[in-house]
Tab-separated table of C-alpha atoms in Angstrom:
chain	number	residue	atom	x	y	z
A	25	MET	CA	0.670	4.958	-7.693
A	26	SER	CA	-2.642	7.029	-7.697
A	27	ARG	CA	-5.386	4.595	-8.475
A	28	ARG	CA	-8.767	6.130	-9.010
A	29	THR	CA	-10.996	4.272	-6.674
A	30	LEU	CA	-14.832	4.500	-7.067
A	31	ILE	CA	-16.804	3.429	-3.817
A	32	VAL	CA	-20.545	2.833	-3.612
A	33	GLY	CA	-21.935	3.358	-0.310
A	34	GLY	CA	-21.405	5.895	2.449
A	35	GLY	CA	-21.968	3.827	5.608
A	36	ILE	CA	-19.376	2.911	7.996
A	37	GLY	CA	-17.694	0.284	5.532
A	38	GLY	CA	-17.734	2.773	2.643
A	39	LEU	CA	-16.137	5.677	4.593
A	40	ALA	CA	-13.484	3.275	6.173
A	41	ALA	CA	-12.669	2.075	2.582
A	42	ALA	CA	-12.362	5.649	1.383
A	43	LEU	CA	-10.062	6.544	4.337
A	44	ALA	CA	-7.865	3.522	3.861
A	45	CYS	CA	-7.642	3.940	0.160
A	46	ALA	CA	-6.820	7.598	0.397
A	47	ARG	CA	-4.239	6.892	3.007
A	48	ALA	CA	-2.856	4.428	0.471
A	49	GLY	CA	-2.496	7.230	-2.171
A	50	ALA	CA	-5.587	6.581	-4.149
A	51	GLN	CA	-7.935	9.220	-5.641
A	52	VAL	CA	-11.262	8.367	-4.165
A	53	GLU	CA	-14.684	9.188	-5.203
A	54	LEU	CA	-17.651	7.952	-3.044
A	55	PHE	CA	-21.283	7.732	-4.101
A	56	GLU	CA	-24.022	7.730	-1.426
A	57	ARG	CA	-27.654	7.578	-2.326
A	58	ALA	CA	-29.074	9.273	0.678
A	59	ARG	CA	-29.205	13.153	0.800
A	60	GLU	CA	-27.049	13.446	3.904
A	61	PHE	CA	-24.545	11.186	5.684
A	62	THR	CA	-26.412	9.693	8.717
A	63	GLU	CA	-26.385	6.530	10.867
A	64	VAL	CA	-29.177	4.958	12.755
A	65	GLY	CA	-29.384	5.126	16.661
A	66	ALA	CA	-27.688	1.933	17.492
A	67	GLY	CA	-24.412	0.840	19.120
A	68	ILE	CA	-21.750	-1.397	17.976
A	69	GLN	CA	-18.983	-3.356	19.680
A	70	LEU	CA	-15.332	-2.952	18.634
A	71	GLY	CA	-12.913	-5.807	19.449
A	72	PRO	CA	-9.231	-5.107	19.894
A	73	ASN	CA	-8.690	-6.270	16.261
A	74	VAL	CA	-10.763	-3.340	15.040
A	75	VAL	CA	-9.567	-0.709	17.687
A	76	LYS	CA	-6.014	-1.458	16.481
A	77	ILE	CA	-6.800	-0.457	12.860
A	78	LEU	CA	-8.536	2.760	13.944
A	79	HIS	CA	-5.577	3.787	16.100
A	80	GLY	CA	-3.299	3.109	13.119
A	81	TRP	CA	-5.430	5.388	11.026
A	82	GLY	CA	-4.732	8.303	13.426
A	83	LEU	CA	-8.161	8.011	15.135
A	84	LYS	CA	-7.273	7.076	18.656
A	85	ASP	CA	-7.858	10.365	20.239
A	86	GLY	CA	-11.111	10.784	18.451
A	87	LEU	CA	-12.156	7.357	19.445
A	88	ALA	CA	-11.357	8.020	23.031
A	89	GLY	CA	-13.497	10.985	23.096
A	90	VAL	CA	-16.775	9.360	22.005
A	91	ALA	CA	-16.421	5.616	22.867
A	92	ALA	CA	-16.902	3.731	26.045
A	93	PHE	CA	-14.126	1.162	27.225
A	94	PRO	CA	-15.918	-1.554	29.421
A	95	ASP	CA	-13.822	-3.519	31.899
A	96	ARG	CA	-15.755	-6.702	31.685
A	97	LEU	CA	-18.266	-8.866	29.520
A	98	GLN	CA	-20.668	-10.695	31.703
A	99	VAL	CA	-22.949	-13.579	30.566
A	100	ARG	CA	-26.024	-14.236	32.620
A	101	SER	CA	-28.972	-16.610	32.273
A	102	ALA	CA	-32.117	-14.704	31.232
A	103	LEU	CA	-34.448	-17.011	33.096
A	104	SER	CA	-32.667	-17.093	36.532
A	105	GLY	CA	-30.365	-13.997	36.320
A	106	ALA	CA	-27.501	-16.103	37.442
A	107	GLU	CA	-24.013	-15.159	36.296
A	108	LEU	CA	-22.565	-17.796	33.945
A	109	GLY	CA	-19.295	-16.299	32.826
A	110	VAL	CA	-17.175	-13.266	32.742
A	111	LEU	CA	-14.416	-12.030	30.219
A	112	ARG	CA	-12.196	-9.384	31.513
A	113	LEU	CA	-11.794	-6.509	29.077
A	114	GLY	CA	-10.267	-3.191	29.840
A	115	ALA	CA	-6.597	-3.508	30.955
A	116	VAL	CA	-6.648	-7.281	30.427
A	117	ALA	CA	-7.644	-6.871	26.794
A	118	MET	CA	-4.940	-4.176	26.294
A	119	ALA	CA	-2.291	-6.383	27.822
A	120	ARG	CA	-3.278	-9.415	25.728
A	121	TYR	CA	-3.958	-7.736	22.380
A	122	GLY	CA	-2.368	-4.405	22.460
A	123	SER	CA	-5.599	-2.546	22.039
A	124	PRO	CA	-8.709	-2.111	24.078
A	125	TYR	CA	-12.213	-3.255	23.649
A	126	ALA	CA	-14.683	-0.442	22.986
A	127	THR	CA	-18.313	0.040	22.547
A	128	ILE	CA	-19.614	3.141	20.410
A	129	HIS	CA	-22.785	4.596	19.031
A	130	ARG	CA	-22.774	3.877	15.255
A	131	ALA	CA	-23.325	7.563	14.418
A	132	ASP	CA	-20.247	8.476	16.407
A	133	LEU	CA	-17.944	6.018	14.520
A	134	HIS	CA	-19.563	7.169	11.198
A	135	GLY	CA	-18.895	10.894	12.247
A	136	LEU	CA	-15.365	10.054	13.160
A	137	LEU	CA	-14.657	8.528	9.805
A	138	LEU	CA	-16.418	11.338	7.954
A	139	ALA	CA	-14.384	14.039	9.793
A	140	ALA	CA	-11.212	12.334	8.862
A	141	LEU	CA	-12.132	12.274	5.244
A	142	LYS	CA	-13.427	15.741	4.785
A	143	PRO	CA	-10.048	17.387	4.903
A	144	GLN	CA	-8.586	14.926	2.370
A	145	ALA	CA	-8.000	16.608	-1.016
A	146	ALA	CA	-7.906	13.219	-2.684
A	147	VAL	CA	-11.559	12.320	-1.638
A	148	GLN	CA	-14.711	13.465	-3.247
A	149	LEU	CA	-17.925	12.673	-1.359
A	150	ASN	CA	-21.221	12.604	-3.646
A	151	LEU	CA	-24.463	12.763	-1.759
A	152	ALA	CA	-27.883	11.986	-3.374
A	153	SER	CA	-25.987	9.831	-5.828
A	154	PRO	CA	-27.605	6.416	-6.508
A	155	VAL	CA	-25.874	4.141	-8.768
A	156	ASP	CA	-27.630	2.012	-11.593
A	157	ARG	CA	-24.771	-0.110	-12.840
A	158	PHE	CA	-21.211	-0.577	-13.717
A	159	MET	CA	-19.068	-1.919	-16.746
A	160	GLN	CA	-15.748	-3.519	-16.430
A	161	GLN	CA	-13.073	-3.040	-19.293
A	162	ALA	CA	-9.688	-4.230	-19.553
A	163	GLU	CA	-8.310	-0.813	-18.806
A	164	GLY	CA	-10.793	0.330	-16.264
A	165	VAL	CA	-14.249	0.258	-14.769
A	166	THR	CA	-17.195	2.729	-15.596
A	167	LEU	CA	-19.845	3.556	-13.152
A	168	HIS	CA	-23.388	4.685	-14.400
A	169	ALA	CA	-25.095	7.079	-12.020
A	170	ALA	CA	-28.837	7.191	-11.937
A	171	ASP	CA	-28.706	10.853	-12.952
A	172	GLY	CA	-27.092	9.745	-16.254
A	173	ARG	CA	-23.376	10.562	-15.402
A	174	GLU	CA	-20.589	8.074	-16.302
A	175	VAL	CA	-17.669	8.001	-14.033
A	176	LYS	CA	-14.466	6.157	-14.908
A	177	GLY	CA	-12.082	4.630	-12.462
A	178	ASP	CA	-9.399	2.101	-12.121
A	179	VAL	CA	-11.255	0.053	-9.383
A	180	LEU	CA	-14.843	-0.159	-8.001
A	181	VAL	CA	-15.758	-0.947	-4.507
A	182	GLY	CA	-19.160	-2.158	-3.606
A	183	ALA	CA	-19.739	-1.124	-0.063
A	184	ASP	CA	-23.487	-0.684	-0.370
A	185	GLY	CA	-24.712	-3.151	2.189
A	186	LEU	CA	-26.753	-6.197	2.555
A	187	TRP	CA	-28.895	-5.472	-0.403
A	188	SER	CA	-25.963	-4.423	-2.515
A	189	ARG	CA	-26.720	-3.547	-6.229
A	190	VAL	CA	-22.924	-3.819	-6.987
A	191	ARG	CA	-23.012	-7.512	-5.567
A	192	ASP	CA	-26.090	-8.230	-7.452
A	193	GLN	CA	-24.574	-7.200	-10.803
A	194	LEU	CA	-21.198	-8.791	-10.033
A	195	LEU	CA	-22.336	-12.179	-8.627
A	196	ASN	CA	-26.026	-12.399	-9.572
A	197	ASP	CA	-26.544	-14.850	-6.665
A	198	GLY	CA	-30.080	-13.816	-5.422
A	199	ALA	CA	-31.338	-11.925	-2.332
A	200	PRO	CA	-30.425	-12.510	1.126
A	201	ARG	CA	-32.880	-14.719	3.150
A	202	THR	CA	-34.632	-13.870	6.396
A	203	THR	CA	-33.568	-15.813	9.426
A	204	GLY	CA	-36.680	-15.712	11.586
A	205	HIS	CA	-34.816	-13.478	14.160
A	206	LEU	CA	-36.144	-9.963	15.054
A	207	ALA	CA	-33.850	-7.505	16.657
A	208	TYR	CA	-35.277	-4.601	18.943
A	209	ARG	CA	-32.675	-1.896	19.428
A	210	ALA	CA	-32.899	0.956	22.041
A	211	LEU	CA	-30.666	3.787	23.062
A	212	VAL	CA	-31.401	5.574	26.325
A	213	PRO	CA	-29.505	8.160	28.514
A	214	GLN	CA	-28.284	6.225	31.655
A	215	SER	CA	-29.447	9.192	33.862
A	216	SER	CA	-33.004	8.353	32.845
A	217	LEU	CA	-32.796	4.816	34.216
A	218	PRO	CA	-33.058	3.765	37.929
A	219	GLU	CA	-29.525	3.377	39.538
A	220	ARG	CA	-29.845	-0.488	39.551
A	221	LEU	CA	-30.284	-0.642	35.816
A	222	ARG	CA	-27.345	1.540	34.829
A	223	SER	CA	-24.341	-0.334	33.612
A	224	GLN	CA	-20.661	0.459	32.413
A	225	GLN	CA	-20.061	-3.172	31.212
A	226	VAL	CA	-21.180	-5.481	28.462
A	227	THR	CA	-23.989	-7.906	29.510
A	228	ALA	CA	-25.320	-10.684	27.552
A	229	TRP	CA	-28.565	-12.327	28.874
A	230	LEU	CA	-29.165	-15.830	27.135
A	231	GLY	CA	-32.502	-17.515	27.113
A	232	PRO	CA	-34.478	-20.012	25.092
A	233	ARG	CA	-35.155	-18.509	21.579
A	234	MET	CA	-34.030	-15.106	22.655
A	235	HIS	CA	-31.184	-12.953	24.091
A	236	VAL	CA	-30.443	-9.502	25.229
A	237	VAL	CA	-27.153	-7.490	25.088
A	238	GLN	CA	-26.602	-4.102	26.804
A	239	TYR	CA	-23.577	-1.983	26.948
A	240	PRO	CA	-22.552	1.635	27.463
A	241	VAL	CA	-21.888	4.221	24.654
A	242	ARG	CA	-21.004	7.798	24.311
A	243	GLY	CA	-18.511	7.608	27.009
A	244	GLY	CA	-20.738	5.614	29.247
A	245	GLU	CA	-23.520	8.305	29.272
A	246	TRP	CA	-25.943	6.098	27.247
A	247	LEU	CA	-26.921	2.650	27.391
A	248	ASN	CA	-27.414	0.502	24.140
A	249	VAL	CA	-29.888	-2.380	24.448
A	250	VAL	CA	-30.500	-5.013	21.758
A	251	ALA	CA	-33.074	-7.797	22.207
A	252	ILE	CA	-33.416	-10.527	19.558
A	253	VAL	CA	-36.372	-12.808	19.615
A	254	HIS	CA	-37.795	-15.405	17.254
A	255	GLY	CA	-40.571	-14.204	14.888
A	256	GLN	CA	-41.385	-12.841	11.429
A	257	MET	CA	-41.710	-9.315	10.213
A	258	HIS	CA	-44.570	-8.277	8.041
A	259	GLY	CA	-43.565	-5.467	5.775
A	260	ASP	CA	-40.373	-4.294	3.928
A	261	VAL	CA	-37.370	-6.399	5.259
A	262	GLU	CA	-34.987	-4.353	3.192
A	263	ASN	CA	-35.897	-1.262	5.210
A	264	TRP	CA	-34.494	-2.590	8.496
A	265	ASP	CA	-35.331	0.439	10.855
A	266	HIS	CA	-38.962	0.070	11.751
A	267	SER	CA	-40.695	1.465	14.786
A	268	ALA	CA	-41.606	-1.200	17.180
A	269	ASN	CA	-44.388	-2.117	19.585
A	270	PRO	CA	-42.883	-2.310	23.078
A	271	ALA	CA	-45.855	-4.527	24.202
A	272	ARG	CA	-44.773	-7.317	21.933
A	273	LEU	CA	-41.290	-7.235	23.154
A	274	ARG	CA	-42.438	-7.259	26.726
A	275	SER	CA	-44.755	-10.137	26.095
A	276	ALA	CA	-41.740	-12.134	24.528
A	277	MET	CA	-39.735	-11.428	27.672
A	278	ALA	CA	-42.379	-12.356	30.126
A	279	ALA	CA	-40.625	-15.522	31.328
A	280	THR	CA	-37.310	-13.966	32.047
A	281	CYS	CA	-35.916	-12.758	35.381
A	282	ALA	CA	-36.924	-9.695	37.216
A	283	PRO	CA	-33.812	-7.529	36.437
A	284	LEU	CA	-34.090	-8.189	32.772
A	285	ILE	CA	-37.844	-7.487	32.817
A	286	ASP	CA	-37.216	-4.312	34.668
A	287	LEU	CA	-34.894	-3.235	32.100
A	288	ILE	CA	-37.041	-3.908	29.101
A	289	ASP	CA	-40.000	-2.180	31.081
A	290	ALA	CA	-37.915	0.962	31.605
A	291	ILE	CA	-37.467	1.577	27.847
A	292	ASP	CA	-40.508	2.942	25.866
A	293	HIS	CA	-38.927	3.497	22.422
A	294	TRP	CA	-37.646	0.663	20.389
A	295	ARG	CA	-36.689	0.063	16.702
A	296	LEU	CA	-37.020	-3.141	14.961
A	297	TRP	CA	-35.703	-4.884	12.063
A	298	ALA	CA	-35.664	-8.432	10.635
A	299	LEU	CA	-32.305	-10.211	10.438
A	300	SER	CA	-31.263	-11.478	7.097
A	301	ILE	CA	-28.277	-13.394	6.024
A	302	ARG	CA	-26.337	-15.053	3.387
A	303	PRO	CA	-24.309	-18.323	3.628
A	304	PRO	CA	-20.673	-18.095	4.730
A	305	MET	CA	-18.323	-17.079	1.862
A	306	ARG	CA	-17.084	-19.953	-0.167
A	307	ALA	CA	-14.459	-18.621	-2.519
A	308	ALA	CA	-12.306	-15.506	-3.089
A	309	ASN	CA	-14.220	-14.575	-6.087
A	310	GLU	CA	-17.206	-13.609	-3.672
A	311	GLN	CA	-14.856	-10.839	-2.301
A	312	ALA	CA	-13.574	-9.530	-5.575
A	313	HIS	CA	-13.546	-10.306	-9.286
A	314	GLY	CA	-11.658	-8.403	-11.955
A	315	ARG	CA	-11.667	-4.523	-11.056
A	316	VAL	CA	-14.636	-4.829	-8.719
A	317	ALA	CA	-14.287	-5.558	-4.978
A	318	LEU	CA	-17.000	-6.169	-2.369
A	319	LEU	CA	-16.578	-4.955	1.247
A	320	GLY	CA	-18.476	-5.319	4.413
A	321	ASP	CA	-22.113	-6.482	4.255
A	322	ALA	CA	-22.122	-6.424	0.633
A	323	ALA	CA	-19.627	-9.257	0.613
A	324	HIS	CA	-20.342	-11.016	3.843
A	325	PRO	CA	-23.443	-9.985	5.963
A	326	MET	CA	-22.989	-11.209	9.517
A	327	LEU	CA	-25.620	-11.956	12.156
A	328	PRO	CA	-24.661	-9.882	15.342
A	329	TYR	CA	-23.813	-12.897	17.521
A	330	LEU	CA	-20.077	-12.200	17.367
A	331	ALA	CA	-20.361	-8.421	17.301
A	332	GLN	CA	-18.070	-8.255	14.341
A	333	GLY	CA	-20.089	-6.895	11.343
A	334	ALA	CA	-18.578	-3.381	11.403
A	335	GLY	CA	-15.344	-4.873	12.503
A	336	MET	CA	-14.864	-7.167	9.461
A	337	ALA	CA	-15.793	-4.239	7.144
A	338	ILE	CA	-13.017	-2.148	8.841
A	339	GLU	CA	-10.651	-5.008	8.580
A	340	ASP	CA	-11.721	-5.259	4.818
A	341	ALA	CA	-11.020	-1.653	4.368
A	342	ASP	CA	-7.603	-1.749	5.886
A	343	GLU	CA	-6.522	-4.773	3.682
A	344	LEU	CA	-8.022	-3.245	0.606
A	345	GLY	CA	-5.863	-0.173	1.110
A	346	ARG	CA	-2.808	-2.230	1.680
A	347	ALA	CA	-3.416	-4.197	-1.580
A	348	LEU	CA	-3.995	-1.253	-3.687
A	349	ALA	CA	-0.749	0.274	-2.448
A	350	THR	CA	1.285	-2.657	-3.745
A	351	GLU	CA	2.792	-0.909	-6.738
A	352	SER	CA	4.104	-4.016	-8.311
A	353	LEU	CA	0.586	-5.329	-8.845
A	354	ASP	CA	-2.028	-4.299	-11.464
A	355	VAL	CA	-5.523	-3.775	-10.130
A	356	PRO	CA	-6.944	-7.235	-10.876
A	357	ALA	CA	-3.917	-8.762	-9.136
A	358	ALA	CA	-4.190	-6.263	-6.186
A	359	LEU	CA	-7.882	-7.336	-5.765
A	360	ARG	CA	-7.056	-10.978	-5.933
A	361	LEU	CA	-4.621	-10.278	-3.169
A	362	TYR	CA	-7.259	-8.478	-1.052
A	363	ALA	CA	-9.821	-11.225	-1.605
A	364	GLY	CA	-7.337	-14.159	-0.992
A	365	ARG	CA	-6.403	-12.451	2.446
A	366	ARG	CA	-9.947	-11.674	3.502
A	367	TRP	CA	-12.535	-14.308	2.400
A	368	GLN	CA	-11.594	-17.221	4.837
A	369	ARG	CA	-11.466	-14.952	7.843
A	370	ASN	CA	-14.694	-13.439	6.923
A	371	ALA	CA	-16.241	-16.888	6.363
A	372	ARG	CA	-15.033	-18.119	9.656
A	373	VAL	CA	-16.700	-14.963	11.382
A	374	GLN	CA	-19.910	-15.617	9.551
A	375	ALA	CA	-20.061	-19.309	10.485
A	376	GLY	CA	-19.189	-18.500	14.042
A	377	ALA	CA	-21.912	-15.828	14.255
A	378	ILE	CA	-24.497	-18.351	13.043
A	379	ARG	CA	-23.310	-20.995	15.452
A	380	ASN	CA	-23.350	-18.607	18.354
A	381	GLY	CA	-26.947	-17.710	17.444
A	382	GLN	CA	-27.927	-21.288	17.947
A	383	ILE	CA	-26.146	-21.555	21.197
A	384	PHE	CA	-27.335	-18.396	22.638
A	385	HIS	CA	-31.034	-19.275	21.837
A	386	ALA	CA	-30.691	-22.869	22.865
A	387	GLY	CA	-33.272	-24.714	25.167
A	388	GLY	CA	-33.544	-27.910	26.857
A	389	VAL	CA	-30.510	-30.078	27.327
A	390	VAL	CA	-28.333	-27.944	25.027
A	391	ARG	CA	-29.013	-24.822	27.223
A	392	TRP	CA	-27.964	-26.875	30.342
A	393	GLY	CA	-24.810	-27.952	28.719
A	394	ARG	CA	-24.037	-24.420	27.539
A	395	ASP	CA	-24.558	-22.976	31.023
A	396	ALA	CA	-22.512	-25.741	32.606
A	397	ALA	CA	-19.632	-25.364	30.286
A	398	MET	CA	-19.682	-21.584	30.686
A	399	LYS	CA	-19.588	-21.782	34.439
A	400	LEU	CA	-16.665	-24.349	34.256
A	401	LEU	CA	-14.574	-22.779	31.543
A	402	GLY	CA	-15.572	-19.114	31.845
A	403	GLU	CA	-13.022	-16.777	30.283
A	404	ARG	CA	-11.386	-19.606	28.448
A	405	LEU	CA	-14.618	-20.184	26.514
A	406	LEU	CA	-15.506	-16.488	26.012
A	407	ASP	CA	-11.987	-15.121	24.992
A	408	MET	CA	-11.305	-15.498	21.190
A	409	PRO	CA	-7.420	-14.819	20.488
A	410	TRP	CA	-7.943	-15.946	16.813
A	411	LEU	CA	-10.461	-13.031	16.298
A	412	TYR	CA	-9.063	-10.274	18.726
A	413	ARG	CA	-5.481	-10.657	17.573
A	414	GLY	CA	-6.498	-9.490	14.155
A	415	VAL	CA	-4.662	-10.095	11.027
């Protein structure tokens, strides 16, 4: 059954949805407001739950060519530098979950999805195509583009991110709220760093009111570093990619251990954004209603403290394709199936990420308890079978 699927948003979630729906036999038309497909210079982590889906979509070789596959995730104290716990990745993750743990540049994953879409005759990609609104009817949905065009389809997918216009019209539940957490991001060639600062593993440094995560991307040739501190952004929080003042970050890191200070001092160029959030999902109708589905950050924006924002968008896309391929169901029923299978898992990941942020940034007695528990339990505390096994 060829269902005409209209997708708003050309980020990782939108492209993943287009690929999953095309693989399910849908006719896909995607609308991206930017004049070209781009992704910002930042890395993301892909758990085995996500890598399994990408492999299933035929992207195994392409992913192997651009990602890194760390052997371990190490947690260290940002104050003392002491190792608190280790989660084995690499062959251990492969044996446990059937897929590896990967780290990748966002632009490389975006490019991989785009390259898979371009040869597909059933997919039409529209750039410089902002969308004003949509209308649902019993027999379909009509998308009204900013240039005056009206496009009719069987289903509409809002994959237009945290500040989604599709969500705003569908749910009318207000804007996301800022969290008071600021994220500094940097990507640097490993060859530009002193040998002692280069790394092929994931390292999370935990400290009071801050933490830093570093990991390799681009086959290990580049290092992605994310430092999150408490503070407020002055300016447009919707435009999350701002230039940053390295001196402010270095000041926030002044009380941390020498190895972490050395890493921060070795990087001169940072980008900054304010983290914004919505409450964890409360019902299936926040994921889909009628002929309109929400996907990724448009449905369930996630703080980065479980490293699953892109992962949940890709899981959404895979489930959406499966639901729309169920020929015995009409579109509203297929989307109810999609929402019913996704919203509770997404809500659990949202809540877990919020909780992790509190644990990562804890001070005082809570910090001591966290460190003691991690030293005692190690991998049993860091591994998450409920998440990494997928759905």
